[in-house]
Short mmCIF file of C-alpha atoms in Angstrom, two decimals:
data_model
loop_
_atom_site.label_atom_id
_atom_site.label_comp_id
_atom_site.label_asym_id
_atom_site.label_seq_id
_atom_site.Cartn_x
_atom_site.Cartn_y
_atom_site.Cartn_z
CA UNK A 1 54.73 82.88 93.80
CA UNK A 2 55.57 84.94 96.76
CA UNK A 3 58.69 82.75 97.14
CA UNK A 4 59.53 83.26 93.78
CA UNK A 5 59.68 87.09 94.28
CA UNK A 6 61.28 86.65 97.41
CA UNK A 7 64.03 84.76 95.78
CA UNK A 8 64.08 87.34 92.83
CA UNK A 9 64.44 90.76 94.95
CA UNK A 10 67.28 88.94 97.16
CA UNK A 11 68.98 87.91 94.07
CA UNK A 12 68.76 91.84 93.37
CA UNK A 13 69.79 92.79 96.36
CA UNK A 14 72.63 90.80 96.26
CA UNK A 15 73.75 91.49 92.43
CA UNK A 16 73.37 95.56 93.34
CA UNK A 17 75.14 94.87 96.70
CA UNK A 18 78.42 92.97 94.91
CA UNK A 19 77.93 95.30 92.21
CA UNK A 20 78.09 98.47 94.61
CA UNK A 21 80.86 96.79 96.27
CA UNK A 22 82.89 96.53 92.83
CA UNK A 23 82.17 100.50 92.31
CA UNK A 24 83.40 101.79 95.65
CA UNK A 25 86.51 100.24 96.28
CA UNK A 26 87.65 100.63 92.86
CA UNK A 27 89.99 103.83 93.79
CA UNK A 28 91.11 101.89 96.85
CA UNK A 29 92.23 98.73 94.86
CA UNK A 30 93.83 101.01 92.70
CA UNK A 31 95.66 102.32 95.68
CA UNK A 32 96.79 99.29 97.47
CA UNK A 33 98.12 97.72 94.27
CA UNK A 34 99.81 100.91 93.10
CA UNK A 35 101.36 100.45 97.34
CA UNK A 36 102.09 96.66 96.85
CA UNK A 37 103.74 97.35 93.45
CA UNK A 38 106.02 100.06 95.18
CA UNK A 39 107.36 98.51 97.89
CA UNK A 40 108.11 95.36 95.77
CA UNK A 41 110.06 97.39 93.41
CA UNK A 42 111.74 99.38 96.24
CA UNK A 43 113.20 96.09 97.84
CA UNK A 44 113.60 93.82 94.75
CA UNK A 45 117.49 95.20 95.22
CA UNK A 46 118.28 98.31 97.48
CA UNK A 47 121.57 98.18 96.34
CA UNK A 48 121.05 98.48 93.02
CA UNK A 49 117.54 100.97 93.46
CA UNK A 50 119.92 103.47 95.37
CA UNK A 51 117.50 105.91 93.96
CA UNK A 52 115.37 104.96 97.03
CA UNK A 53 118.02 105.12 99.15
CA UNK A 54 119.62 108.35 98.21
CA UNK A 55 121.37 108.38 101.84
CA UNK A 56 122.03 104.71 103.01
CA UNK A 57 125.02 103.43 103.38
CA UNK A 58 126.90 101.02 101.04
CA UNK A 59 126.94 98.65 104.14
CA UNK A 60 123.21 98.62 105.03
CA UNK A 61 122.27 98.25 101.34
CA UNK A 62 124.47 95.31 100.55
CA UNK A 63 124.60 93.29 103.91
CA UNK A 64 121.54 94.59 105.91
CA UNK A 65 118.69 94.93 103.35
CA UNK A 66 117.45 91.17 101.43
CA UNK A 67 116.42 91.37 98.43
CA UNK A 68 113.18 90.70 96.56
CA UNK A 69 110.76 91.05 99.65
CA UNK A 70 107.30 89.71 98.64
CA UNK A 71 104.07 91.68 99.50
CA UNK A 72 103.33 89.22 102.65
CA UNK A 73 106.78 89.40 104.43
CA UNK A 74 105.81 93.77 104.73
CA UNK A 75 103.82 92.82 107.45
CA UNK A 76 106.89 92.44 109.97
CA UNK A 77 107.20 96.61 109.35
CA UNK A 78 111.14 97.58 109.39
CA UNK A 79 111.82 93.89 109.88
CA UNK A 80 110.73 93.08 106.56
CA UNK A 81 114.13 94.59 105.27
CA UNK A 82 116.09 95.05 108.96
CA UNK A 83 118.25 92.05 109.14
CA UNK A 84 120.10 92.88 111.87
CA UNK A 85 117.07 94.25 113.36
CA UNK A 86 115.06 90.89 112.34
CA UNK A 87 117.64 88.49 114.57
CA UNK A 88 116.85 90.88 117.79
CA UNK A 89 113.23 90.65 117.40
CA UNK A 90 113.48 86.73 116.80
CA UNK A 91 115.09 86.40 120.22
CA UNK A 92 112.55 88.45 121.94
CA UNK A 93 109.36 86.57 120.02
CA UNK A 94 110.90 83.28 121.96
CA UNK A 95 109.30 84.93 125.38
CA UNK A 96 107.54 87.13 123.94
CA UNK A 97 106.08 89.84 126.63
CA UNK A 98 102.72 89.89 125.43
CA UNK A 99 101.37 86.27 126.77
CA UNK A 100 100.39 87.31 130.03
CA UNK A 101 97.73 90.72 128.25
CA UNK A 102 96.44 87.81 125.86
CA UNK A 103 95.43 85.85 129.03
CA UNK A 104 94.26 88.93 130.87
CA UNK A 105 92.32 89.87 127.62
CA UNK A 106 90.32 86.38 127.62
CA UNK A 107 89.59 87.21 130.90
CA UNK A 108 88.24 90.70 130.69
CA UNK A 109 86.19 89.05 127.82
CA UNK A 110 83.80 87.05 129.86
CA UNK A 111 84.17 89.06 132.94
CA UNK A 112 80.61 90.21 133.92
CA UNK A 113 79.18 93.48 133.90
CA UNK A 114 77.46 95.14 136.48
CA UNK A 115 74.43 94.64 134.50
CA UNK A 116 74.88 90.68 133.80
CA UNK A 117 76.01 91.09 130.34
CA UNK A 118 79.79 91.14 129.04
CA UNK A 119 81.70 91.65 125.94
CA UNK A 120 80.61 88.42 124.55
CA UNK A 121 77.21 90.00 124.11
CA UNK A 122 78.87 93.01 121.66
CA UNK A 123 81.18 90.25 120.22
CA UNK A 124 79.87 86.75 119.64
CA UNK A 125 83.39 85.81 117.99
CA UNK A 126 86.68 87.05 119.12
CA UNK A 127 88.55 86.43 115.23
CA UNK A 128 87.54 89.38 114.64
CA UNK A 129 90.61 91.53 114.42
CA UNK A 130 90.66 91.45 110.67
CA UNK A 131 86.74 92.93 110.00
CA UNK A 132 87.69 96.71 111.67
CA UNK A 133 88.11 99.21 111.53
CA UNK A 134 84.40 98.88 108.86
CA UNK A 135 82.39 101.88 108.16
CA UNK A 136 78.88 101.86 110.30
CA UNK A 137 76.35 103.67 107.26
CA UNK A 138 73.92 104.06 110.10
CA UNK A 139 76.47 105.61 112.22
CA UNK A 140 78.13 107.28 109.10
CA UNK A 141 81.22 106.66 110.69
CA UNK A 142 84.40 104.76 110.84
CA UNK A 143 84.02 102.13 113.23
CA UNK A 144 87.62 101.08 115.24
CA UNK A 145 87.89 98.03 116.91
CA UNK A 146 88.97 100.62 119.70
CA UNK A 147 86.05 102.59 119.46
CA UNK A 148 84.17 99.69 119.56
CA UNK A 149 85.21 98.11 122.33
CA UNK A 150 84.40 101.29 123.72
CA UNK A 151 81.05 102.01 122.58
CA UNK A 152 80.08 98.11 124.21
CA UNK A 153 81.35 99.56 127.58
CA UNK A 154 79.27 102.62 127.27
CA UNK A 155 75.73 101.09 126.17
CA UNK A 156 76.15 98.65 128.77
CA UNK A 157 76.58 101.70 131.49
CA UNK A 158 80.28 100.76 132.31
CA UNK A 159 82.94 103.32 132.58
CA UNK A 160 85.25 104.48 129.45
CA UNK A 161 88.87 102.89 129.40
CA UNK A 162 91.73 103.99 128.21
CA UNK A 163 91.79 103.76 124.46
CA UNK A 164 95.93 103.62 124.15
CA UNK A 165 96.86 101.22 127.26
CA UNK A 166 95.60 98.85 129.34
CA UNK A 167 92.55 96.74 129.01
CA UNK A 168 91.21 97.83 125.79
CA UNK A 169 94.93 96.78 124.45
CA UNK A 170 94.66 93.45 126.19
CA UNK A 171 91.48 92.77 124.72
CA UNK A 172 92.41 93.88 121.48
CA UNK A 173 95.35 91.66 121.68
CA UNK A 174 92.80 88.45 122.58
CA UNK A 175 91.34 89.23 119.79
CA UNK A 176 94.42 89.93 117.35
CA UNK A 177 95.55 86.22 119.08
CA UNK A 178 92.30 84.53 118.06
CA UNK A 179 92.22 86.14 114.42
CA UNK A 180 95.69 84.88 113.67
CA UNK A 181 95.25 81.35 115.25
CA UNK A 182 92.04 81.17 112.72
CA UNK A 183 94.49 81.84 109.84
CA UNK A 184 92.82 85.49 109.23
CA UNK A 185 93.46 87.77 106.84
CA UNK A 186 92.49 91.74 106.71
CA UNK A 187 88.97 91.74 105.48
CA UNK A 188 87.53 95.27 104.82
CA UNK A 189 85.32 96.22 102.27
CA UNK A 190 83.90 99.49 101.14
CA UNK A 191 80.31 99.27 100.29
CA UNK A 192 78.98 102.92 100.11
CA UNK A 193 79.48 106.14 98.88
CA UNK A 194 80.22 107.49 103.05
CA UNK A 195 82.26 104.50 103.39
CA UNK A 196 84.56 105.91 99.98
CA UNK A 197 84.61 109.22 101.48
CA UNK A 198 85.64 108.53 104.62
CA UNK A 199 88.89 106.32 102.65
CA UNK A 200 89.71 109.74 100.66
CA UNK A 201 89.67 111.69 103.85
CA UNK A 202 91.48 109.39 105.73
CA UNK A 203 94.27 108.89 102.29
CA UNK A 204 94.23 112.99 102.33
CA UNK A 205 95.52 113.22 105.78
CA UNK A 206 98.23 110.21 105.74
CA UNK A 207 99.89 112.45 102.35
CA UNK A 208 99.47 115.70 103.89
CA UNK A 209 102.29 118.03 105.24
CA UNK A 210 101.82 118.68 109.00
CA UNK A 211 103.39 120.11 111.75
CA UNK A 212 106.03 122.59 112.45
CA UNK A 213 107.90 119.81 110.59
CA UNK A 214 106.04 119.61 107.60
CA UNK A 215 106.39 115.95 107.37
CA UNK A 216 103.76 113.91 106.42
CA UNK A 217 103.26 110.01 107.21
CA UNK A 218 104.13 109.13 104.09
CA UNK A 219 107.01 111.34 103.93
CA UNK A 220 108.54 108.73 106.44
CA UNK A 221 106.35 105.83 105.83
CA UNK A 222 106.48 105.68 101.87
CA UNK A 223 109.51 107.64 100.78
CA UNK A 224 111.46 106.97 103.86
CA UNK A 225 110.72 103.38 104.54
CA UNK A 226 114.44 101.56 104.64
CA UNK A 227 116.05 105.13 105.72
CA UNK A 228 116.29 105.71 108.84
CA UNK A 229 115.44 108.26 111.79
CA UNK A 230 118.22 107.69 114.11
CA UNK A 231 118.93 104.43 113.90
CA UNK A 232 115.35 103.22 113.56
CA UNK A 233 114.50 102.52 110.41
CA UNK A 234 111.06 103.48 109.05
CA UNK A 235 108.56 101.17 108.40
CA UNK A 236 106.54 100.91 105.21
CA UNK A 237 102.57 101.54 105.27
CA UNK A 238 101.73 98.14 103.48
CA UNK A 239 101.48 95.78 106.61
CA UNK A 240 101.65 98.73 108.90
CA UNK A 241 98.38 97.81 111.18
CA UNK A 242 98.19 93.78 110.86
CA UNK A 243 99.68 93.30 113.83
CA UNK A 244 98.53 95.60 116.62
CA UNK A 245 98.73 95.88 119.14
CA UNK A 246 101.99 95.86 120.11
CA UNK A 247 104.28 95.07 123.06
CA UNK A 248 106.99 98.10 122.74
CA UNK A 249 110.39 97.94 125.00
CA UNK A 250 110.25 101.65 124.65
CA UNK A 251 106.56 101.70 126.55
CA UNK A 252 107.27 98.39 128.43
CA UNK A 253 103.76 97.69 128.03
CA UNK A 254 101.32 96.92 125.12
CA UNK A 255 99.79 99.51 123.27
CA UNK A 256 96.83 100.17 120.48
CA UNK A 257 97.13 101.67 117.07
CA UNK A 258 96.08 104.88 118.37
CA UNK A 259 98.86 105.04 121.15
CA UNK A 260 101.55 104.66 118.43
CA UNK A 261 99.69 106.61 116.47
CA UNK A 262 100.30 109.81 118.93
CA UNK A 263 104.24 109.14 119.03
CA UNK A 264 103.72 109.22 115.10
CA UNK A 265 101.91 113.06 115.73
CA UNK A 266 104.47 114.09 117.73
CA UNK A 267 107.29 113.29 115.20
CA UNK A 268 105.91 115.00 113.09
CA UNK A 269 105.71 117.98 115.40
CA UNK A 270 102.07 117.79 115.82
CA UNK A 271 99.77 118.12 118.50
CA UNK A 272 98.56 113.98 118.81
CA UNK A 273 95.00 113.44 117.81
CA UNK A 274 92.30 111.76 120.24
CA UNK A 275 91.96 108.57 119.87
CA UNK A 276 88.64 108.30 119.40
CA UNK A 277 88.22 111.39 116.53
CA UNK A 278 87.03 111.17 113.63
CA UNK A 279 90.87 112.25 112.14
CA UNK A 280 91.63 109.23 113.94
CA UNK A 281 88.88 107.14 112.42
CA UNK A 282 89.46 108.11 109.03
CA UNK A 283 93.28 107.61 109.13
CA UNK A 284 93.24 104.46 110.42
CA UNK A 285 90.65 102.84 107.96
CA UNK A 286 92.56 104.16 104.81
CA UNK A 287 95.88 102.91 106.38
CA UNK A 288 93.93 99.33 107.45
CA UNK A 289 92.62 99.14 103.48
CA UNK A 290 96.05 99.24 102.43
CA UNK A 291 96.58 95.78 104.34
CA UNK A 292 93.84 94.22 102.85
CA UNK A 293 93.92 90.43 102.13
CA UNK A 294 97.15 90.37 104.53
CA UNK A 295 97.20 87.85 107.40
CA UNK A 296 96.58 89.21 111.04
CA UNK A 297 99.64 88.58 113.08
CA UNK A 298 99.49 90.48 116.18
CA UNK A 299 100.26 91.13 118.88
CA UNK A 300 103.49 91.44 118.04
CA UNK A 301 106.91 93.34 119.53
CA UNK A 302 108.44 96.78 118.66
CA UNK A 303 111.63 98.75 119.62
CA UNK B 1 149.88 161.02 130.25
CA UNK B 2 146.04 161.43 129.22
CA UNK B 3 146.87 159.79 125.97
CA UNK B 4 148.37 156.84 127.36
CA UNK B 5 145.69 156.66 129.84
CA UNK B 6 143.61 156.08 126.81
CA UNK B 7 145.53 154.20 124.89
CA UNK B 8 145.72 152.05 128.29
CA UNK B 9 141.53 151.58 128.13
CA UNK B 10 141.46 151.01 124.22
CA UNK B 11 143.71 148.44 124.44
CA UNK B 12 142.27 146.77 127.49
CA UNK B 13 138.73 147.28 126.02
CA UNK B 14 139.48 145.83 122.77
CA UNK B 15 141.31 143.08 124.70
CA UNK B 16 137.87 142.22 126.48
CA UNK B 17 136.07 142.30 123.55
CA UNK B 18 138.47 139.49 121.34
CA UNK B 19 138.64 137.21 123.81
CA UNK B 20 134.89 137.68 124.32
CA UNK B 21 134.26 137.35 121.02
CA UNK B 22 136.70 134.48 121.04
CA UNK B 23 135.16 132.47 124.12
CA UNK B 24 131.61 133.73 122.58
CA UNK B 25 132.14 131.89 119.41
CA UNK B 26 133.43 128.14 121.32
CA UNK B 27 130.21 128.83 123.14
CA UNK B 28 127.93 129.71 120.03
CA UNK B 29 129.93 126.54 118.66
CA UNK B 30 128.89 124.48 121.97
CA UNK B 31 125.35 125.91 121.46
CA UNK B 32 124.67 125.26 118.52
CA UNK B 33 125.90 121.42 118.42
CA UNK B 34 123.60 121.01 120.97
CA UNK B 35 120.44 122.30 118.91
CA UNK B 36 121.51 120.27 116.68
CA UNK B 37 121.75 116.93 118.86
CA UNK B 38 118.64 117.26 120.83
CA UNK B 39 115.24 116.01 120.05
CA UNK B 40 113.43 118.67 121.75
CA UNK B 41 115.16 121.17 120.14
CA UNK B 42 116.63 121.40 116.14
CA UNK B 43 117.20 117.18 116.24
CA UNK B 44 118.97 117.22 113.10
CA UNK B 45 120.84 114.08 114.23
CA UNK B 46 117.29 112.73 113.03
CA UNK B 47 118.30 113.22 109.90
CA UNK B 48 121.60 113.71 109.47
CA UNK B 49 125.21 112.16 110.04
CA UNK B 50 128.36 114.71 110.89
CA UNK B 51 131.64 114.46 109.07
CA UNK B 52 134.05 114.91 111.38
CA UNK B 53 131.50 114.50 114.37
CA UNK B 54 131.24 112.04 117.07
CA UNK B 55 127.94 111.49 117.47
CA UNK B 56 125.35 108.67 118.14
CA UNK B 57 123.22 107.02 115.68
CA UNK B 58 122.61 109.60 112.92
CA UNK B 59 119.75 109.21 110.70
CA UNK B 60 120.21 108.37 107.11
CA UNK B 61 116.81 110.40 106.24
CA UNK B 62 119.26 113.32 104.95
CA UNK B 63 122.36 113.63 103.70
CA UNK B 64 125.88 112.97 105.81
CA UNK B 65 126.89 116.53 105.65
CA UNK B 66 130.58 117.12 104.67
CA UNK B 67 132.96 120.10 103.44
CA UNK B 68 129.80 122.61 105.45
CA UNK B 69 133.02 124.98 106.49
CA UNK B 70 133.31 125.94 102.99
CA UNK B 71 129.63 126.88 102.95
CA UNK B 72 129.12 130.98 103.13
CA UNK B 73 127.35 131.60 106.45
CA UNK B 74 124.30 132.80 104.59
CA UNK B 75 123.97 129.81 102.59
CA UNK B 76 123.72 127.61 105.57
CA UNK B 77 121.50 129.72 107.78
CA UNK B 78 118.74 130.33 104.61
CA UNK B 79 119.26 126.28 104.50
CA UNK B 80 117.93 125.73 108.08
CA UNK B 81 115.32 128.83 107.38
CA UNK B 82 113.75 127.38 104.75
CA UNK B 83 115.59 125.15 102.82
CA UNK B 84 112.50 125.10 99.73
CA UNK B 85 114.19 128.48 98.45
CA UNK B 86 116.94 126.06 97.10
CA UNK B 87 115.27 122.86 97.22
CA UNK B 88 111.31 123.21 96.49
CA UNK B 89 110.92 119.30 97.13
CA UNK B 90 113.21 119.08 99.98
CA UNK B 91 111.79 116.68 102.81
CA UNK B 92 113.70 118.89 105.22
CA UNK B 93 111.41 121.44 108.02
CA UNK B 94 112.02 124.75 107.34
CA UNK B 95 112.89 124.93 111.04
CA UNK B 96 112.93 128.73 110.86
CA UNK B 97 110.11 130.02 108.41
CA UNK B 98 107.70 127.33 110.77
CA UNK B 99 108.85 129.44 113.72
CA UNK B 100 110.54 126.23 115.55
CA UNK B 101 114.02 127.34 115.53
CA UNK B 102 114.61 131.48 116.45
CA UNK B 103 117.19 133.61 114.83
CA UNK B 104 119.50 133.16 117.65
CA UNK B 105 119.37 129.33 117.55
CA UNK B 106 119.97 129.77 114.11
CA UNK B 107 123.05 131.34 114.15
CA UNK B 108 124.25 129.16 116.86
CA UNK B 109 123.86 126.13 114.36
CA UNK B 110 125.33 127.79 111.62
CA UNK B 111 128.83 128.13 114.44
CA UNK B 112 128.92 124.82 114.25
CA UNK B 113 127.58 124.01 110.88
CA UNK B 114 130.72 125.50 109.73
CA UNK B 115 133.02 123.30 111.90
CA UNK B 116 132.15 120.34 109.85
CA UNK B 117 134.68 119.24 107.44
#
């Protein structure tokens, strides 16, 4: 008898938790398919949707650009569409710079605390890269795997690390390694009302004007993706996090999210935002849900 | 003899100021293509190619501006101002209603605005 009720309120539980789960996201779904649907139609032909391209040239829309780029192949950012681009960033991904950090990130991994304990203790599994950034109800707050790699140095009465460079990037790349190796995909989920809000928040900010510039992320990163800023071309926000961090020639080292992240601010004209706010937080989770059910592929290698 | 005196300054003053105001405009010219090269400062290479200009990489985020000498000098300075008075969805900064680019600057672009063909 007690069993039986057992089973029955965990059978609740679990229809009101999948059932919650259905409610919350549905704005977010809505979102991401609207995103997938977009860039699809944007690349199906840039030569003939020149309404997307209003300044490119004829040359870059007929012999740079392929066509009909599938919702996976985003993931590369500019060298989705970047041809020329694309045949750089093959040669460099033969030796790629980023082997030695994922070595140095095992490391740092089971390297002991003072106190005995080590990141295996916060982490039992390192394919992981694909489950953050979550929302924490308890915390009521975006949870980054930045933050959180933080947060385990912290409770464990270790010292703070850098949050852009360094070893919380060459962890984070250990992990990003592991995730892809175990055929990962972006995994989030939005379970709660907080957890909704804190996607709306962090969609607000990516749409909003900012800066003495005015621009706003998606000003460059939906509009713009395919033109070009100098001569880098602008990546889309589908596939935009999958693959941090990232090895850039321009930083000659690796880098998290949140270091890009500041260039991103400063583009736009803005003071950059901590890494470890919640405007950072908030961002980054709405931007991560838009990558849902896409495979992890990091680290990877940027201009 | 006074007269010619004066005549003698006049001329020599008005001399001063046209070649001033000659050499002043090549170096409003100068000034002004570099506000508009430089990232720091009005970085409209960002955005924009130059017809007519040698310059590296332009953006294709804007339009490759052409035929800008025809432009009335007023026209291209409210442009940089605030460029929503004629375009209310433009994805241009208004570089000088945001306070980035000063009245000076301004003017210095619109020199060399107006050398493009």
């Amino acid at each position: 008898m007690l069993l039986k009720i057992a089973k029955i309120s965990a059978l609740v539980a679990l229809a009101t938790c999948t059932l919650n789960a259905g409610g919350f996201d549905t704005q977010a779904e809505k979102d991401r398919t609207a995103l997938v649907a977009y860039s699809e139609a944007k690349f199906k032909d840039a030569d003939k949707n020149r309404m997307y391209f209003p300044y490119s040239t004829d040359d870059e829309l007929k012999n740079n650009f392929p066509k009909n780029i599938k919702h996976d192949a985003f993931a590369l950012g500019s060298y989705a569409f970047n041809s020329r681009g694309k045949s750089q960033y093959d040669d460099i991904k033969e030796m790629p710079p980023y082997e030695d950090a994922i070595d140095e990130g095992e490391e740092l991994y089971s390297k002991k605390f003072a106190n005995g304990k080590s990141f295996k203790d916060c982490f039992p599994k390192t394919d992981i890269a694909g489950e953050y950034p979550y929302f924490d109800d308890k915390k009521n707050s975006v949870v980054t795997i930045t933050s959180a790699i933080d947060e385990c140095l912290v409770s464990n009465g270790e010292k703070s690390w850098n949050m852009k460079k360094g070893k919380s990037a060459k962890l984070q790349a250990y992990f990003s390694f592991a995730t892809m190796e175990a055929g990962k995909k972006v995994n989030l989920k939005i379970q709660s009302q907080a957890a909704a809000d804190a996607y709306e928040r962090g969609k607000k900010e990516y749409y909003s004007q900012r800066g003495y510039l005015k621009l706003s992320c998606a000003n460059c990163h939906v509009q713009g993706t395919g033109q070009r800023v100098r001569a880098e071309y602008m990546s889309p926000l589908l596939g935009q996090t999958t693959h941090f961090p990232v090895f850039r020639l321009k930083w000659n080292s690796l880098g998290t999210l949140e270091r890009r992240m500041a260039g991103c601010n400063k583009d736009q004209g803005e003071n950059p935002h901590k890494a470890a706010s919640g405007w950072m937080k908030d961002l980054l989770y709405f931007m991560a849900y838009m990558s849902n059910g896409m495979a992890i592929d990091g680290p990877d290698i940027r201009k | 003899m006074k007269l010619a005196k004066r005549l003698l300054i006049a001329t020599a003053i008005s001399g001063l100021f046209a070649t001033s105001s000659v050499a002043g405009n090549a170096d409003l010219v100068k000034e002004g293509e570099k506000i508009f090269n430089e990232k720091k400062l009005g970085n409209c290479l960002a955005c924009h190619g130059a017809n007519g200009k040698d310059i590296n990489n332009p953006g294709s985020f804007g339009p490759k501006l052409q035929y800008l000498e025809a432009w009335p000098e007023d026209a291209l300075y409210a442009k940089i101002y605030d460029p929503y008075t004629t375009n209310p969805i433009s994805a241009m900064p208004a570089f000088g209603k945001n306070g980035w680019l000063d009245d000076k600057q301004i003017k210095a672009l619109v020199a060399y605005l107006k050398t493009i063909k």
